[in-house]
């Protein structure tokens, strides 16, 4: 999978600074509440952690990789048939050499994207942000990712940030960016891109300000969507893929990671995509685990005032890779997906025959 490196974006349209003016109401109240609730990774009186946002452009990349894997298998078989036919029946000539070049180029193009994705499953390197809002000390923590270097931890003061909205060139998509500017040189030293094109950046900024500046009961959360998701501490890619399914609005009634018809059906059809996204959740560095953050935490872990679903025994077992139902759902779903894949190749064989 080609993981985009977060850009050091210039400041776009400034929409506000912390503590300045009244906190705006959500412009798209119902959608924004459940979207933001679904993005929450953890939330308590000390901190709020957002999951990395997998936007529509990144989903297209994953889908292209998924389709390439299917086409690679079919093209590889066709190439073998063509080579066999030419070598044993038609002989080697200029046309044969041209055919070899075209087939090899096609296989190289189709095999490159899934190769990168499978490599990502093994290396678990991330270029995606997890944004930590430290309410207890009014700070923001995140890891900066630079190519193959180790992630660089940053802890910045909330009062110093500038919030801006920037659209993608040539599209109508907008996303929220947070910036820190050096007051002595006016140079941009931090730029955090939330990169969620499905959410109003104005609503996201209002949500962040409400959490950081207001009491817990003023933060709009929907308990059906707000779940604790310790994916980066999980040993189970399958449980992380379940969270990826939830983020796609596939189902929300199954918070215990038991078998659900819609979730299982999706696993049968596009398991590769959910597994790829689960890998992103699992491999993104969690700033909440950093020692600088840990020594700032004050909450004792009891009586969380925020309306979120607790981690049930079934969900904890899933994240510990000990939930049999989750394994059954994904292994059977992957098996069905593989059957579709092999069946498509057999169909090509029949057509050629």
Short mmCIF file of C-alpha atoms in Angstrom, two decimals:
data_model
loop_
_atom_site.label_atom_id
_atom_site.label_comp_id
_atom_site.label_asym_id
_atom_site.label_seq_id
_atom_site.Cartn_x
_atom_site.Cartn_y
_atom_site.Cartn_z
CA UNK A 1 0.00 0.00 0.00
CA UNK A 2 1.39 3.44 -0.86
CA UNK A 3 1.11 5.42 2.37
CA UNK A 4 0.92 9.18 1.77
CA UNK A 5 3.36 11.32 3.77
CA UNK A 6 1.44 14.11 5.57
CA UNK A 7 2.21 17.44 3.97
CA UNK A 8 3.47 20.58 5.69
CA UNK A 9 0.51 22.53 4.37
CA UNK A 10 0.41 26.32 4.14
CA UNK A 11 -2.26 27.98 6.23
CA UNK A 12 -5.60 28.10 4.45
CA UNK A 13 -8.76 29.95 5.43
CA UNK A 14 -8.41 30.64 9.15
CA UNK A 15 -11.56 29.66 11.07
CA UNK A 16 -10.45 30.35 14.63
CA UNK A 17 -8.11 30.05 17.58
CA UNK A 18 -8.70 28.43 20.97
CA UNK A 19 -10.67 30.44 23.54
CA UNK A 20 -11.60 33.11 20.98
CA UNK A 21 -15.29 33.87 20.61
CA UNK A 22 -18.31 31.65 21.11
CA UNK A 23 -18.04 27.99 20.10
CA UNK A 24 -20.18 27.55 16.99
CA UNK A 25 -23.03 25.04 16.87
CA UNK A 26 -22.57 22.02 14.60
CA UNK A 27 -23.67 22.91 11.07
CA UNK A 28 -24.68 19.33 10.24
CA UNK A 29 -25.72 18.27 13.71
CA UNK A 30 -26.96 14.69 13.22
CA UNK A 31 -24.36 13.50 10.69
CA UNK A 32 -21.48 15.30 12.42
CA UNK A 33 -22.33 13.81 15.82
CA UNK A 34 -22.28 10.20 14.66
CA UNK A 35 -19.30 10.71 12.34
CA UNK A 36 -17.22 12.31 15.09
CA UNK A 37 -18.42 9.71 17.60
CA UNK A 38 -17.22 6.98 15.23
CA UNK A 39 -13.79 8.58 14.82
CA UNK A 40 -13.13 8.58 18.56
CA UNK A 41 -10.49 6.08 19.55
CA UNK A 42 -10.55 6.78 23.28
CA UNK A 43 -12.09 9.58 25.35
CA UNK A 44 -11.95 10.42 29.05
CA UNK A 45 -11.40 13.49 31.29
CA UNK A 46 -7.67 13.42 30.48
CA UNK A 47 -7.57 12.95 26.73
CA UNK A 48 -9.41 12.28 23.48
CA UNK A 49 -7.74 10.29 20.69
CA UNK A 50 -8.99 10.32 17.09
CA UNK A 51 -8.62 7.33 14.79
CA UNK A 52 -6.77 8.02 11.53
CA UNK A 53 -9.26 9.08 8.88
CA UNK A 54 -9.28 6.93 5.75
CA UNK A 55 -10.74 9.36 3.23
CA UNK A 56 -12.36 8.65 -0.11
CA UNK A 57 -9.15 9.13 -2.10
CA UNK A 58 -7.27 6.64 0.08
CA UNK A 59 -10.19 4.20 -0.21
CA UNK A 60 -9.93 4.40 -3.99
CA UNK A 61 -6.23 3.48 -3.67
CA UNK A 62 -7.09 0.48 -1.53
CA UNK A 63 -9.84 -0.53 -3.95
CA UNK A 64 -7.42 -0.25 -6.88
CA UNK A 65 -4.96 -2.47 -5.04
CA UNK A 66 -7.75 -4.97 -4.34
CA UNK A 67 -8.84 -5.04 -7.98
CA UNK A 68 -5.22 -5.34 -9.12
CA UNK A 69 -4.77 -8.48 -7.01
CA UNK A 70 -7.74 -10.11 -8.76
CA UNK A 71 -6.64 -9.03 -12.24
CA UNK A 72 -3.07 -10.11 -11.53
CA UNK A 73 -4.19 -13.69 -10.91
CA UNK A 74 -6.27 -13.78 -14.07
CA UNK A 75 -3.60 -12.09 -16.21
CA UNK A 76 -0.93 -14.42 -14.88
CA UNK A 77 -2.96 -17.43 -15.99
CA UNK A 78 -3.67 -15.88 -19.40
CA UNK A 79 0.06 -15.15 -19.81
CA UNK A 80 0.91 -18.80 -19.08
CA UNK A 81 -1.65 -19.98 -21.64
CA UNK A 82 -0.37 -17.56 -24.29
CA UNK A 83 3.28 -18.49 -23.69
CA UNK A 84 2.47 -22.21 -23.79
CA UNK A 85 0.51 -21.84 -27.02
CA UNK A 86 3.23 -19.81 -28.76
CA UNK A 87 6.18 -21.89 -27.59
CA UNK A 88 4.72 -25.31 -28.36
CA UNK A 89 2.48 -24.57 -31.34
CA UNK A 90 3.33 -21.31 -33.10
CA UNK A 91 7.03 -20.88 -32.45
CA UNK A 92 9.04 -17.82 -31.42
CA UNK A 93 8.92 -14.76 -33.65
CA UNK A 94 8.77 -10.98 -33.37
CA UNK A 95 5.09 -11.09 -32.45
CA UNK A 96 5.93 -13.53 -29.65
CA UNK A 97 8.58 -11.18 -28.23
CA UNK A 98 6.16 -8.25 -28.34
CA UNK A 99 3.56 -10.40 -26.58
CA UNK A 100 6.05 -11.29 -23.84
CA UNK A 101 6.92 -7.62 -23.28
CA UNK A 102 3.25 -6.59 -23.10
CA UNK A 103 2.34 -9.43 -20.72
CA UNK A 104 5.29 -8.76 -18.43
CA UNK A 105 4.49 -5.05 -18.33
CA UNK A 106 0.85 -5.81 -17.50
CA UNK A 107 1.80 -8.26 -14.76
CA UNK A 108 4.28 -5.79 -13.31
CA UNK A 109 1.67 -3.02 -13.21
CA UNK A 110 -1.05 -5.23 -11.72
CA UNK A 111 1.25 -6.90 -9.19
CA UNK A 112 2.91 -3.76 -7.84
CA UNK A 113 -0.01 -2.33 -5.82
CA UNK A 114 -1.02 -5.54 -4.01
CA UNK A 115 2.66 -6.24 -3.36
CA UNK A 116 2.98 -2.92 -1.52
CA UNK A 117 -0.18 -3.65 0.48
CA UNK A 118 1.03 -7.11 1.51
CA UNK A 119 4.37 -5.58 2.44
CA UNK A 120 2.54 -3.07 4.64
CA UNK A 121 0.80 -5.95 6.48
CA UNK A 122 4.26 -7.24 7.39
CA UNK A 123 6.16 -4.02 8.14
CA UNK A 124 3.30 -2.11 9.86
CA UNK A 125 4.70 1.31 9.06
CA UNK A 126 2.22 4.15 9.08
CA UNK A 127 1.94 7.59 7.56
CA UNK A 128 -1.38 8.31 9.25
CA UNK A 129 -1.93 10.62 12.21
CA UNK A 130 -3.54 9.74 15.48
CA UNK A 131 -4.34 13.10 17.10
CA UNK A 132 -4.36 13.24 20.90
CA UNK A 133 -6.16 16.09 22.65
CA UNK A 134 -4.85 16.36 26.22
CA UNK A 135 -7.61 18.13 28.12
CA UNK A 136 -5.87 17.74 31.47
CA UNK A 137 -2.92 19.90 30.41
CA UNK A 138 -4.46 21.72 27.39
CA UNK A 139 -1.99 20.25 24.91
CA UNK A 140 -2.04 18.35 21.62
CA UNK A 141 0.24 15.36 20.97
CA UNK A 142 0.92 13.54 17.72
CA UNK A 143 3.62 11.64 15.86
CA UNK A 144 5.19 13.14 12.75
CA UNK A 145 5.98 10.52 10.09
CA UNK A 146 8.85 11.03 7.67
CA UNK A 147 9.51 8.34 5.08
CA UNK A 148 11.41 5.45 6.70
CA UNK A 149 12.50 7.30 9.84
CA UNK A 150 11.12 6.50 13.25
CA UNK A 151 8.03 8.59 14.11
CA UNK A 152 8.88 11.90 15.84
CA UNK A 153 6.76 12.74 18.89
CA UNK A 154 5.41 16.29 19.26
CA UNK A 155 3.66 17.87 22.23
CA UNK A 156 2.31 21.38 21.58
CA UNK A 157 0.24 23.88 23.54
CA UNK A 158 -3.41 24.04 22.53
CA UNK A 159 -3.54 27.84 23.03
CA UNK A 160 -0.89 28.35 20.33
CA UNK A 161 -2.66 26.59 17.45
CA UNK A 162 -4.37 28.16 14.45
CA UNK A 163 -7.26 26.26 12.86
CA UNK A 164 -7.76 26.58 9.13
CA UNK A 165 -9.75 24.97 6.34
CA UNK A 166 -8.09 23.94 3.12
CA UNK A 167 -9.70 22.35 0.08
CA UNK A 168 -8.09 19.84 -2.26
CA UNK A 169 -7.20 21.45 -5.57
CA UNK A 170 -9.72 20.64 -8.28
CA UNK A 171 -12.26 19.17 -5.83
CA UNK A 172 -14.93 20.44 -3.47
CA UNK A 173 -13.49 18.49 -0.52
CA UNK A 174 -12.39 20.44 2.54
CA UNK A 175 -10.53 19.29 5.63
CA UNK A 176 -9.42 20.74 8.93
CA UNK A 177 -5.78 21.66 9.50
CA UNK A 178 -4.13 22.77 12.74
CA UNK A 179 -0.99 24.88 12.61
CA UNK A 180 1.66 26.26 14.93
CA UNK A 181 3.54 29.40 13.85
CA UNK A 182 6.80 30.56 15.40
CA UNK A 183 5.91 33.95 16.93
CA UNK A 184 9.41 35.35 16.46
CA UNK A 185 9.96 34.38 12.82
CA UNK A 186 6.37 33.83 11.59
CA UNK A 187 7.50 30.50 10.14
CA UNK A 188 5.20 27.48 10.08
CA UNK A 189 6.66 24.83 12.41
CA UNK A 190 3.77 22.37 12.77
CA UNK A 191 0.95 21.40 10.41
CA UNK A 192 -1.54 18.68 11.38
CA UNK A 193 -3.97 17.59 8.67
CA UNK A 194 -7.04 15.68 9.84
CA UNK A 195 -7.77 14.64 6.26
CA UNK A 196 -11.45 13.72 6.69
CA UNK A 197 -13.37 14.75 3.58
CA UNK A 198 -16.67 13.31 4.82
CA UNK A 199 -16.87 15.67 7.79
CA UNK A 200 -17.41 19.40 7.95
CA UNK A 201 -14.12 20.95 9.17
CA UNK A 202 -16.15 23.63 10.95
CA UNK A 203 -18.01 20.98 12.92
CA UNK A 204 -14.78 19.18 13.72
CA UNK A 205 -13.18 22.36 15.03
CA UNK A 206 -16.32 23.09 17.13
CA UNK A 207 -16.11 19.52 18.49
CA UNK A 208 -12.42 19.92 19.41
CA UNK A 209 -13.02 23.26 21.10
CA UNK A 210 -16.01 21.90 23.03
CA UNK A 211 -13.98 18.97 24.36
CA UNK A 212 -10.96 21.08 25.30
CA UNK A 213 -12.77 24.13 26.71
CA UNK A 214 -16.17 23.02 28.01
CA UNK A 215 -17.61 20.53 30.56
CA UNK A 216 -18.16 16.91 29.51
CA UNK A 217 -21.95 17.18 29.35
CA UNK A 218 -21.72 19.78 26.56
CA UNK A 219 -19.96 17.41 24.16
CA UNK A 220 -22.43 15.76 21.78
CA UNK A 221 -21.75 12.04 21.55
CA UNK A 222 -23.91 9.17 20.33
CA UNK A 223 -23.35 6.07 22.45
CA UNK A 224 -24.29 3.84 19.50
CA UNK A 225 -21.18 5.02 17.67
CA UNK A 226 -18.74 6.16 20.38
CA UNK A 227 -16.60 3.13 21.17
CA UNK A 228 -13.26 2.59 22.85
CA UNK A 229 -11.06 0.99 20.20
CA UNK A 230 -7.58 0.04 21.47
CA UNK A 231 -6.62 -1.17 18.00
CA UNK A 232 -2.96 -0.20 18.08
CA UNK A 233 -2.48 -2.33 21.21
CA UNK A 234 -4.27 -5.30 19.67
CA UNK A 235 -2.59 -8.51 18.56
CA UNK A 236 -5.54 -9.30 16.31
CA UNK A 237 -5.71 -7.81 12.82
CA UNK A 238 -9.18 -9.37 12.52
CA UNK A 239 -10.56 -7.34 15.44
CA UNK A 240 -9.06 -4.19 13.93
CA UNK A 241 -10.75 -5.05 10.62
CA UNK A 242 -14.05 -5.22 12.53
CA UNK A 243 -13.51 -1.59 13.57
CA UNK A 244 -12.83 -0.70 9.93
CA UNK A 245 -16.20 -2.22 9.06
CA UNK A 246 -17.91 -0.14 11.74
CA UNK A 247 -16.33 3.03 10.35
CA UNK A 248 -17.98 2.28 6.98
CA UNK A 249 -21.48 2.42 8.50
CA UNK A 250 -21.85 -1.31 7.83
CA UNK A 251 -23.29 -2.03 11.23
CA UNK A 252 -23.36 -0.47 14.68
CA UNK A 253 -25.52 -2.85 16.66
CA UNK A 254 -22.74 -5.41 17.09
CA UNK A 255 -20.29 -3.82 19.50
CA UNK A 256 -19.31 -7.16 21.03
CA UNK A 257 -17.52 -8.49 17.91
CA UNK A 258 -19.91 -11.38 17.44
CA UNK A 259 -20.94 -12.69 14.02
CA UNK A 260 -23.27 -10.28 12.22
CA UNK A 261 -24.84 -11.09 8.85
CA UNK A 262 -23.96 -7.77 7.21
CA UNK A 263 -20.45 -7.73 8.64
CA UNK A 264 -19.84 -11.32 7.59
CA UNK A 265 -21.23 -10.65 4.10
CA UNK A 266 -18.84 -7.73 3.71
CA UNK A 267 -15.95 -9.91 4.90
CA UNK A 268 -16.89 -12.40 2.16
CA UNK A 269 -16.75 -9.73 -0.55
CA UNK A 270 -14.12 -7.15 0.39
CA UNK A 271 -12.19 -8.63 3.32
CA UNK A 272 -8.95 -7.38 1.78
CA UNK A 273 -10.06 -3.74 2.11
CA UNK A 274 -11.13 -4.01 5.75
CA UNK A 275 -7.97 -5.89 6.65
CA UNK A 276 -5.88 -3.16 4.99
CA UNK A 277 -7.68 -0.45 6.96
CA UNK A 278 -7.44 -2.49 10.15
CA UNK A 279 -3.71 -2.65 9.57
CA UNK A 280 -3.58 1.16 9.35
CA UNK A 281 -5.40 1.48 12.69
CA UNK A 282 -3.14 -1.14 14.22
CA UNK A 283 0.16 0.33 13.02
CA UNK A 284 -0.40 4.06 13.59
CA UNK A 285 1.74 5.25 16.51
CA UNK A 286 -0.35 6.09 19.57
CA UNK A 287 0.82 9.29 21.29
CA UNK A 288 -1.23 8.36 24.38
CA UNK A 289 1.37 5.68 25.14
CA UNK A 290 4.32 8.09 25.12
CA UNK A 291 6.04 8.61 28.47
CA UNK A 292 5.65 12.41 28.23
CA UNK A 293 1.89 11.94 27.97
CA UNK A 294 1.68 9.24 30.62
CA UNK A 295 3.23 11.41 33.31
CA UNK A 296 0.66 14.14 32.61
CA UNK A 297 -2.40 11.93 33.12
CA UNK A 298 -4.45 12.45 36.27
CA UNK A 299 -7.70 10.51 35.77
CA UNK A 300 -7.99 7.38 37.94
CA UNK A 301 -9.89 5.40 35.29
CA UNK A 302 -13.23 5.46 37.15
CA UNK A 303 -16.56 7.15 36.39
CA UNK A 304 -15.91 8.37 32.85
CA UNK A 305 -18.29 11.33 32.32
CA UNK A 306 -18.24 10.87 28.53
CA UNK A 307 -21.00 8.80 26.97
CA UNK A 308 -19.01 5.97 25.34
CA UNK A 309 -19.45 2.22 25.06
CA UNK A 310 -17.22 0.29 27.46
CA UNK A 311 -14.92 -2.47 26.28
CA UNK A 312 -16.89 -5.65 26.85
CA UNK A 313 -15.35 -9.03 27.67
CA UNK A 314 -16.11 -10.22 24.11
CA UNK A 315 -14.44 -7.18 22.55
CA UNK A 316 -11.41 -7.47 24.80
CA UNK A 317 -11.09 -11.14 23.84
CA UNK A 318 -11.27 -10.12 20.18
CA UNK A 319 -8.46 -7.59 20.59
CA UNK A 320 -6.44 -10.21 22.48
CA UNK A 321 -6.94 -12.58 19.52
CA UNK A 322 -8.95 -14.99 21.68
CA UNK A 323 -12.48 -14.50 20.35
CA UNK A 324 -13.43 -17.64 18.42
CA UNK A 325 -16.47 -16.01 16.81
CA UNK A 326 -14.36 -13.23 15.30
CA UNK A 327 -11.88 -15.75 13.92
CA UNK A 328 -14.73 -17.85 12.46
CA UNK A 329 -16.28 -14.79 10.81
CA UNK A 330 -13.06 -13.62 9.17
CA UNK A 331 -11.53 -16.95 8.26
CA UNK A 332 -14.78 -18.05 6.62
CA UNK A 333 -15.16 -14.65 4.94
CA UNK A 334 -11.61 -14.78 3.59
CA UNK A 335 -12.23 -18.35 2.40
CA UNK A 336 -15.35 -17.23 0.50
CA UNK A 337 -13.39 -14.29 -0.94
CA UNK A 338 -10.62 -16.65 -2.05
CA UNK A 339 -13.23 -18.95 -3.62
CA UNK A 340 -14.56 -16.00 -5.63
CA UNK A 341 -11.01 -15.21 -6.71
CA UNK A 342 -10.21 -18.78 -7.78
CA UNK A 343 -13.63 -19.11 -9.41
CA UNK A 344 -12.99 -16.03 -11.54
CA UNK A 345 -9.73 -17.56 -12.78
CA UNK A 346 -11.48 -20.85 -13.55
CA UNK A 347 -14.12 -18.89 -15.47
CA UNK A 348 -11.37 -17.26 -17.54
CA UNK A 349 -9.95 -20.72 -18.19
CA UNK A 350 -13.31 -21.95 -19.46
CA UNK A 351 -13.71 -18.89 -21.71
CA UNK A 352 -10.26 -19.43 -23.21
CA UNK A 353 -10.86 -23.15 -23.61
#
